[in-house]
């Protein structure tokens, strides 16, 4: 820049930072510092099928968030210890990810706890509250709703080491604002319903169960099933083949929704 130009800048008051690089060009000894490298974007931790967990919402969910190929298989109750054991073996042997909603009143869970611990530790199985003894909560008073949920929380913690979960599922899917609010107060803001089923809430055959799976297995489905009747443990290979043939990826509910901070 020549002297006239410099004087012009001074006259116009365009000195210092206001003229940016033009003013810096006056200092011949020091070239302008290069712009710093942009920091690399932090890697977003992703789960199976590239799922990214979002905070668990307060309210009812019945399908997985996002647009990925995930399916959540969820298993309730647990009256049949052999079925519980078969589902645990399925997870251990195949990497299948499952979410359980146990009733602590069934001893089957304690009987199988040792085999569950490593799967819980690794995050391959997740848990939600399903009450201690499976009453229709909309028909019982507040104190009993709370007792049912608290007693099952104690069971989840003591027997399985599950210290907290945002998820709960009302027995029979029967809930209203009152019971949802009590569950939320006790640390379960997310009422998990479903948009697909093994249709095993009533007596079901292996064929009936597979027909239901054929109907409902889809991306982002939450499938409800039960560890109560032996049918499911006779079709585990077929269920996995169906997951694979539809290019689905099993996830737990905790893969999809993280506990709110
Ligand atoms: Zn149930």
Short mmCIF file of C-alpha atoms and ligand atoms in Angstrom, two decimals, residues 75-78 101-103 106 130-131 134 169-173 224-226 228, ligand 1:
data_model
loop_
_atom_site.label_atom_id
_atom_site.label_comp_id
_atom_site.label_asym_id
_atom_site.label_seq_id
_atom_site.Cartn_x
_atom_site.Cartn_y
_atom_site.Cartn_z
CA UNK A 75 -40.28 -59.72 25.81
CA UNK A 76 -42.61 -59.40 28.78
CA UNK A 77 -43.56 -61.31 31.95
CA UNK A 78 -41.43 -64.49 32.19
CA UNK A 101 -40.00 -56.30 30.73
CA UNK A 102 -40.02 -58.85 33.56
CA UNK A 103 -42.40 -59.27 36.44
CA UNK A 106 -41.69 -64.89 38.58
CA UNK A 130 -43.50 -54.16 33.98
CA UNK A 131 -44.67 -54.14 37.63
CA UNK A 134 -48.97 -57.63 36.63
CA UNK A 169 -44.67 -51.05 30.03
CA UNK A 170 -48.13 -51.20 31.58
CA UNK A 171 -49.48 -54.73 32.12
CA UNK A 172 -52.07 -55.53 29.41
CA UNK A 173 -51.01 -52.25 27.80
CA UNK A 224 -44.22 -57.25 21.92
CA UNK A 225 -43.88 -60.87 22.94
CA UNK A 226 -43.94 -62.96 26.11
CA UNK A 228 -44.75 -67.44 28.88
ZN1 LIG B 1 -47.29 -58.50 30.67
#
